């Protein structure tokens, strides 16, 4: 039989990738399967650890807010009653999380290990690894977001930097409004003058041209009405930038923020060239999907999977499993466009995502985990799954698998014995965290990915030892 | 049961009939689209053709628009090359390819002028198998005539075929002729049996691929059947010729289902053929045993990897082979097969293989064979050509016959099929 590996990882997002590389580093032969293209391409490219935590019952607010900012942030607005933050140091705040939170289960050491692995994998493409503290990065919604790691392309935009900021927008690019973005930043109390303006550049493109189209034009420095794209872009920005320069005290030290479309393959070169032409440091403001920073991170991590010797394939969905007499998962059945193909493995990591990523499914009556049928705890009445407040503390956000301390799924109403001795879970499929409100999605994926990957490799190595005996 | 029952009551609520029963209801797919536009960033056509509104429009939006009876299908649907990248990218399981195929079929049936040059040309391209059947009777003559520059100019003027392209040469002996001449299967087995779906191209143009497939499977002890078959239908779906495709599918399903009854699984050497049998058939047609055929179909290398210890077999092998620049066809990607050749052959001594990146080759079956699409086709392929030229060797490798054509056209490289490399590695002389 051919499709065998020591460790099989199901899911190609941040958690799956981290688990696969961690397992491979333990010497396991690893295969990763993913149903669709990685969801990293929908992500902002920011890698968060923990930005907000539940309010303490005693009403204490010792964590305060970093740099006096954050009061205008969406999360803050959404959660005034139950959350506090932005958290300055995520590691200090972990103890304030409930005990079923994945961070509480794996511990802050695992969180640090997850980030250390990430730093190593992405090299100088990312910043923020020099400190445990969160950085505050402007978002396209005009807020600042507490994040642990941010792309090098975004570095010059951090809110703790006091240089004047000019934000560029384009009328035909409806994703964000530069003026509103700048107003939002001002209102959130950033310690620098900021203004935004829309400039003419994108008019040469089709009305509904995608940001990837702009990126490609800049990558190739394609002529736009006869002028090379990079030059055309800076020419469009210059007059508005000059106006802003007149309004600030120190015009020699302005930084200029663009929507994150400054090239896919030659991003560093483009940023540098635009900066030289404008006489200012240029940075990118992360955007919603489809996201160039997300696409770049996906490319980077795929390269790392390849370098780690991990086999991987996308376009295939895990649909079922077979179980051996010892109760362990024997094979995972994968659907390849209608044909069911069994993949045998000594240990399996489930990193298929939560309700949004479709690793969990729900109908009107129940929430299920479809591949291994692991139980998911939730109130019997579905009207108790959510609140009326759209930005509130929704129970459904915490739905997911319960695990033992090695991240093996257990029945939440049972005795704590793992469902399968060789199945581990990582990332958003785990319950206990409201990663969207906490801003902890990436960190949960990294930390649990490392622990699950290593756990799976340990099971596989043990089996290998037995086999060799 | 009444429709006024509370919706959450139990599982037995009867669905409300919104659309006429015979019509394919794609509403669930259209509703599932939350407009994240990931499909558009994956679309190779949208990347080079500013006029093309992209897969999100062609799929869910076009479907919604045509619910209104007076709305025609937008003719931009003909610019979709059927690469299926949008299908692989969608995080929400919108059946984009199915929607595109349906829309294209309806456009061609109801809106296209059947006397137009474009329709005629598309019909000829879609039915390449028929053309090949005639042409391969006198391969040398046809190859000579089609190679003449005057023929190519004429083809462009009369049929809208790009004069830049060289018509693929017909083999002097088809695969099926070879199969008959050697007396059919050389291995008999009751428990290891496969039915080979060779498709048009390896029959008429590259029988060496089919021969390699047979020799490799026989080496592993398989009895190979070569059932009657027609074109898989891929070029027909891609040109909206759904009734042509249905006729071909009916023949194929009947013949392949009979092979399944003889305890055979179906293997194909062309990734578009395996994709068509597995995915597009059950999405588009309701033919007896069509799901059976879908469930039993595999790509040839995939099948061996599942059922044999192929890795050990190739690890023990030693081949003296020039370095290979590998391109994964879009249709291999859609089946999760884009990495298998690279992962397998990097274990083989003497074979150096390099993946030339994830761009589409740009030819996409018949798309690049249309004069008005030629430029876009070459623009899409540019990244692949560039990577191929940067790679060590001057031999390319891919599973898809038209990708192979494009690779050769853009770089002048000789192109191999993974089965030919596998043959060199595992078949004893």
XYZ file of N, CA and C in Angstrom, chain A residues 18-180:
489
model
N 2.156 24.517 10.729
C 3.028 24.478 11.904
C 3.153 23.054 12.440
N 2.011 22.350 12.518
C 2.036 20.972 13.010
C 2.900 20.100 12.113
N 2.746 20.268 10.794
C 3.498 19.432 9.845
C 4.996 19.666 9.990
N 5.389 20.920 10.077
C 6.822 21.221 10.169
C 7.371 20.762 11.522
N 6.598 20.955 12.602
C 7.045 20.494 13.921
C 7.249 18.984 13.924
N 6.297 18.257 13.339
C 6.396 16.798 13.313
C 7.597 16.371 12.468
N 7.797 17.051 11.337
C 8.914 16.693 10.458
C 10.240 16.913 11.181
N 10.300 17.952 12.009
C 11.540 18.231 12.732
C 11.837 17.182 13.796
N 10.817 16.443 14.191
C 11.022 15.342 15.139
C 11.410 14.064 14.401
N 11.619 14.192 13.101
C 12.067 13.032 12.328
C 10.951 12.231 11.690
N 9.711 12.692 11.812
C 8.603 11.933 11.224
C 8.491 12.218 9.732
N 8.009 11.214 9.030
C 7.684 11.370 7.614
C 6.251 11.917 7.570
N 6.085 13.129 7.045
C 4.812 13.839 7.205
C 4.141 14.122 5.864
N 2.834 13.938 5.839
C 2.048 14.319 4.676
C 0.931 15.252 5.136
N 0.699 16.306 4.353
C -0.353 17.265 4.695
C -1.383 17.291 3.563
N -2.645 17.155 3.911
C -3.692 17.273 2.889
C -4.618 18.422 3.251
N -5.052 19.143 2.234
C -5.902 20.293 2.495
C -6.997 20.363 1.441
N -8.198 20.652 1.906
C -9.346 20.607 1.000
C -9.274 21.671 -0.075
N -8.960 22.888 0.339
C -8.933 23.993 -0.618
C -7.600 24.702 -0.483
N -7.419 25.703 -1.314
C -6.247 26.555 -1.154
C -6.228 27.093 0.274
N -5.058 27.334 0.788
C -4.923 27.755 2.181
C -5.742 29.002 2.496
N -6.373 29.008 3.677
C -7.134 30.182 4.096
C -6.202 31.343 4.458
N -4.900 31.084 4.469
C -3.960 32.185 4.725
C -4.156 33.306 3.713
N -4.578 32.946 2.496
C -4.755 33.988 1.474
C -5.944 34.904 1.779
N -6.802 34.493 2.711
C -7.881 35.382 3.152
C -7.466 36.197 4.369
N -6.299 35.878 4.935
C -5.914 36.512 6.192
C -5.195 37.832 5.937
N -5.134 38.664 6.953
C -4.515 39.980 6.789
C -3.002 39.878 6.678
N -2.444 38.744 7.061
C -0.987 38.613 7.096
C -0.415 39.025 8.439
N -1.248 39.625 9.300
C -0.805 39.943 10.661
C -0.903 38.673 11.496
N 0.035 38.480 12.405
C 0.059 37.268 13.204
C -0.094 37.676 14.669
N -1.304 37.458 15.181
C -1.644 37.939 16.524
C -1.377 36.877 17.584
N -1.076 37.329 18.789
C -0.917 36.404 19.919
C -2.130 36.497 20.845
N -2.359 37.679 21.364
C -3.509 37.899 22.250
C -3.648 39.402 22.430
N -4.766 39.950 22.008
C -4.943 41.395 22.052
C -5.924 41.868 23.108
N -6.892 41.045 23.423
C -7.912 41.411 24.413
C -8.206 40.188 25.275
N -8.478 40.407 26.555
C -8.804 39.294 27.451
C -10.100 39.602 28.191
N -10.742 38.576 28.757
C -11.979 38.828 29.490
C -11.725 39.765 30.665
N -12.703 40.617 30.961
C -12.579 41.509 32.124
C -12.530 40.685 33.393
N -11.752 41.144 34.323
C -11.715 40.429 35.602
C -12.980 40.687 36.394
N -13.372 39.678 37.146
C -14.617 39.815 37.908
C -14.522 40.935 38.935
N -13.291 41.143 39.479
C -13.135 42.199 40.499
C -13.111 43.588 39.880
N -13.225 43.657 38.537
C -13.291 44.948 37.883
C -11.946 45.623 37.714
N -10.881 44.983 38.153
C -9.543 45.556 37.986
C -9.223 45.711 36.499
N -8.462 46.712 36.184
C -8.068 46.881 34.782
C -6.583 47.158 34.723
N -5.814 46.231 35.287
C -4.393 46.496 35.449
C -3.599 46.496 34.159
N -4.170 45.895 33.110
C -3.384 45.796 31.878
C -3.333 47.109 31.130
N -4.333 47.941 31.392
C -4.343 49.265 30.792
C -4.353 49.194 29.282
N -4.020 50.304 28.647
C -3.966 50.282 27.196
C -2.607 50.782 26.749
N -2.099 50.171 25.717
C -0.778 50.520 25.206
C -0.802 51.844 24.483
N 0.145 52.685 24.720
C 0.364 53.947 24.014
C -0.878 54.821 23.956
N -1.779 54.659 24.866
C -2.967 55.501 24.914
C -3.881 55.311 23.720
N -3.681 54.255 22.958
C -4.500 54.091 21.762
C -5.466 52.929 21.933
N -6.268 52.708 20.944
C -7.143 51.552 20.972
C -8.576 51.901 21.335
N -8.829 53.113 21.793
C -10.187 53.430 22.214
C -11.144 53.468 21.026
N -10.614 53.644 19.844
C -11.496 53.695 18.681
C -11.574 52.357 17.961
N -10.936 51.361 18.496
C -10.867 50.099 17.759
C -12.200 49.377 17.741
N -12.422 48.639 16.691
C -13.679 47.915 16.525
C -13.903 46.936 17.658
N -12.864 46.248 18.058
C -13.021 45.245 19.091
C -13.418 45.900 20.399
N -12.799 47.044 20.671
C -13.092 47.763 21.896
C -14.564 48.162 21.920
N -14.998 48.727 20.787
C -16.382 49.164 20.693
C -17.312 47.973 20.892
N -16.874 46.846 20.292
C -17.738 45.688 20.261
C -17.876 45.054 21.629
N -16.938 45.294 22.484
C -16.861 44.403 23.628
C -16.623 45.158 24.920
N -17.039 46.402 24.948
C -16.761 47.238 26.111
C -17.101 46.556 27.433
N -18.170 45.780 27.377
C -18.643 45.248 28.648
C -17.877 44.024 29.134
N -17.280 43.252 28.237
C -16.716 41.983 28.686
C -15.222 41.820 28.457
N -14.629 42.659 27.621
C -13.199 42.490 27.337
C -12.413 43.704 27.795
N -11.131 43.470 28.055
C -10.266 44.624 28.289
C -8.987 44.453 27.478
N -8.382 45.582 27.179
C -7.195 45.590 26.342
C -7.133 46.909 25.605
N -6.288 47.107 24.651
C -5.389 46.078 24.132
C -4.314 45.665 25.147
N -4.042 44.397 25.148
C -3.056 43.814 26.035
C -1.659 44.253 25.607
N -0.856 44.647 26.576
C 0.512 45.056 26.240
C 1.395 43.817 26.008
N 1.388 42.905 26.969
C 2.198 41.703 26.832
C 1.312 40.452 26.909
N 1.164 39.764 25.780
C 0.249 38.615 25.741
C 0.601 37.548 26.783
N 1.891 37.359 27.033
C 2.290 36.285 27.950
C 1.805 36.563 29.380
N 1.814 37.856 29.762
C 1.329 38.214 31.085
C -0.170 37.979 31.214
N -0.877 38.028 30.068
C -2.344 37.986 30.125
C -2.904 36.571 30.036
N -2.059 35.594 29.707
C -2.555 34.227 29.506
C -3.248 33.685 30.761
N -2.719 34.078 31.943
C -3.312 33.556 33.182
C -4.736 34.063 33.425
N -5.133 35.100 32.685
C -6.493 35.607 32.834
C -7.498 34.859 31.959
N -7.010 33.902 31.183
C -7.915 33.174 30.279
C -8.554 31.996 31.014
N -9.744 31.593 30.578
C -10.394 30.436 31.221
C -9.573 29.155 31.021
N -9.801 28.162 31.895
C -8.928 26.982 31.861
C -9.124 26.112 30.623
N -10.292 26.260 29.944
C -10.504 25.454 28.741
C -9.926 26.135 27.484
N -9.365 27.329 27.659
C -8.759 28.031 26.528
C -7.516 27.267 26.057
N -7.313 27.133 24.742
C -6.139 26.385 24.254
C -4.818 26.887 24.845
N -4.700 28.196 25.072
C -3.475 28.728 25.683
C -3.290 28.181 27.095
N -4.408 28.064 27.851
C -4.302 27.532 29.208
C -3.907 26.059 29.157
N -4.397 25.357 28.145
C -4.095 23.926 28.040
C -2.630 23.688 27.694
N -2.108 24.425 26.716
C -0.715 24.153 26.291
C 0.303 24.965 27.082
N -0.125 26.067 27.711
C 0.786 26.865 28.521
C 1.558 27.901 27.728
N 2.037 28.926 28.427
C 2.660 30.056 27.726
C 3.991 29.654 27.082
N 4.610 28.602 27.610
C 5.858 28.153 26.984
C 5.614 27.701 25.542
N 4.505 26.975 25.340
C 4.170 26.502 23.997
C 3.867 27.684 23.073
N 3.244 28.735 23.641
C 2.967 29.920 22.832
C 4.288 30.530 22.364
N 5.225 30.619 23.290
C 6.544 31.166 22.930
C 7.223 30.291 21.887
N 7.101 28.973 22.046
C 7.707 28.070 21.058
C 7.071 28.234 19.682
N 5.755 28.404 19.669
C 5.049 28.613 18.402
C 5.571 29.843 17.683
N 5.720 30.920 18.432
C 6.213 32.149 17.803
C 7.684 32.040 17.408
N 8.457 31.313 18.205
C 9.871 31.134 17.849
C 9.978 30.371 16.533
N 9.131 29.347 16.372
C 9.152 28.586 15.122
C 8.729 29.483 13.958
N 7.680 30.275 14.174
C 7.227 31.182 13.118
C 8.354 32.131 12.702
N 9.021 32.716 13.707
C 10.104 33.669 13.410
C 11.182 33.017 12.556
N 11.475 31.774 12.895
C 12.508 31.066 12.156
C 12.057 30.797 10.717
N 10.788 30.422 10.548
C 10.293 30.070 9.213
C 10.220 31.275 8.281
N 9.807 32.423 8.802
C 9.576 33.565 7.907
C 10.793 34.473 7.773
N 11.789 34.312 8.656
C 13.011 35.105 8.544
C 12.739 36.591 8.588
N 13.387 37.348 7.705
C 13.243 38.802 7.796
C 12.003 39.342 7.077
N 11.129 38.440 6.637
C 9.887 38.916 6.024
C 8.926 39.471 7.073
N 9.185 39.152 8.342
C 8.310 39.602 9.432
C 9.089 40.324 10.517
N 8.404 41.207 11.234
C 8.995 41.951 12.350
C 8.186 41.714 13.613
N 8.753 42.144 14.727
C 8.037 42.070 15.991
C 8.624 41.033 16.930
N 9.542 40.205 16.421
C 10.114 39.129 17.225
C 11.103 39.615 18.277
N 11.455 40.910 18.240
C 12.447 41.432 19.180
C 11.870 41.657 20.575
N 10.546 41.602 20.675
C 9.920 41.898 21.967
C 8.719 40.992 22.204
N 8.377 40.778 23.469
C 7.167 40.033 23.794
C 5.927 40.921 23.723
N 6.147 42.231 23.662
C 4.992 43.147 23.682
C 4.295 43.187 22.327
N 3.007 43.479 22.365
C 2.255 43.661 21.127
C 2.645 44.958 20.433
N 2.584 44.936 19.114
C 2.692 46.169 18.339
C 1.280 46.613 17.990
N 1.108 47.917 17.746
C -0.191 48.415 17.307
C -0.058 48.814 15.848
N -0.807 48.113 14.996
C -0.668 48.313 13.559
C -1.972 48.879 13.006
N -1.901 49.921 12.159
C -3.134 50.469 11.583
C -3.810 49.456 10.663
N -5.117 49.406 10.704
C -5.865 48.529 9.808
C -6.628 49.374 8.809
N -7.142 48.720 7.759
C -7.850 49.484 6.731
C -9.194 50.009 7.242
N -9.616 49.566 8.403
C -10.844 50.101 8.991
C -10.609 51.373 9.796
N -9.353 51.836 9.847
C -9.060 53.055 10.590
C -8.891 52.814 12.081
N -8.574 51.578 12.444
C -8.325 51.279 13.852
C -6.859 50.877 13.999
N -6.422 50.719 15.231
C -5.109 50.100 15.422
C -5.330 48.764 16.105
N -4.577 47.788 15.653
C -4.799 46.426 16.131
C -3.559 45.922 16.845
N -3.762 45.320 18.045
C -2.616 44.752 18.745
C -2.215 43.432 18.099
N -0.982 43.346 17.670
C -0.537 42.137 16.971
C 0.892 41.812 17.382
N 1.240 40.521 17.294
C 2.564 40.102 17.753
C 3.617 40.187 16.647
N 3.231 39.829 15.439
C 4.169 39.862 14.313
C 3.486 40.512 13.121
N 4.248 41.298 12.377
C 3.671 41.999 11.237
C 4.666 41.956 10.092
N 4.168 41.978 8.853
C 5.073 41.899 7.709
C 6.046 43.084 7.692
N 7.249 42.854 7.186
C 8.232 43.928 7.061
C 7.647 45.096 6.274
N 6.762 44.769 5.339
C 6.150 45.819 4.515
C 5.285 46.758 5.342
N 4.858 46.317 6.509
C 3.972 47.098 7.362
C 4.730 47.833 8.458
N 6.002 47.454 8.629
C 6.771 47.897 9.798
C 6.772 49.411 10.000
N 6.927 50.172 8.918
C 7.043 51.624 9.078
C 5.727 52.266 9.508
N 4.652 51.474 9.568
C 3.354 52.064 9.910
C 2.937 51.922 11.355
N 3.772 51.273 12.198
C 3.311 50.994 13.563
C 2.960 52.286 14.313
N 1.971 52.171 15.200
C 1.417 53.352 15.846
C 2.317 53.910 16.941
N 3.293 53.129 17.399
C 4.169 53.651 18.456
C 5.243 54.588 17.884
N 5.361 54.575 16.581
C 6.305 55.435 15.873
C 5.667 56.832 15.795
N 6.456 57.891 16.037
C 5.817 59.214 16.109
C 5.948 60.064 14.849
N 6.459 59.464 13.786
C 6.608 60.243 12.554
C 5.252 60.555 11.918
N 5.115 61.709 11.259
C 3.851 62.043 10.593
C 3.499 60.981 9.541
N 2.208 60.725 9.406
C 1.762 59.668 8.490
C 0.795 60.209 7.452
N 1.083 59.874 6.198
C 0.179 60.225 5.106
C -0.367 58.927 4.508
N -1.699 58.864 4.405
C -2.323 57.634 3.916
C -2.908 57.867 2.522
N -2.525 57.008 1.579
C -2.980 57.146 0.200
C -4.173 56.221 -0.052
N -5.174 56.759 -0.744
C -6.314 55.934 -1.156
C -6.630 56.167 -2.619
N -7.466 55.327 -3.174
C -7.863 55.457 -4.580
C -9.367 55.372 -4.677
N -9.929 56.268 -5.442
C -11.378 56.298 -5.525
C -11.939 54.984 -6.063
N -11.227 54.422 -7.044
C -11.772 53.214 -7.672
C -11.511 51.961 -6.842
N -10.744 52.101 -5.784
C -10.503 50.955 -4.915
C -11.364 51.151 -3.676
N -12.507 50.500 -3.684
C -13.516 50.832 -2.669
C -13.222 50.195 -1.316
N -12.186 49.371 -1.227
C -11.929 48.666 0.025
C -11.692 49.601 1.204
N -11.029 50.729 0.948
C -10.933 51.677 2.050
C -10.907 53.118 1.590
N -11.284 53.977 2.537
C -11.371 55.396 2.276
C -10.240 56.045 3.082
N -9.266 56.633 2.368
C -8.062 57.114 3.050
C -8.372 58.199 4.078
N -9.310 59.090 3.735
C -9.650 60.169 4.659
C -10.257 59.627 5.941
N -11.205 58.700 5.786
C -11.864 58.120 6.952
C -10.873 57.326 7.781
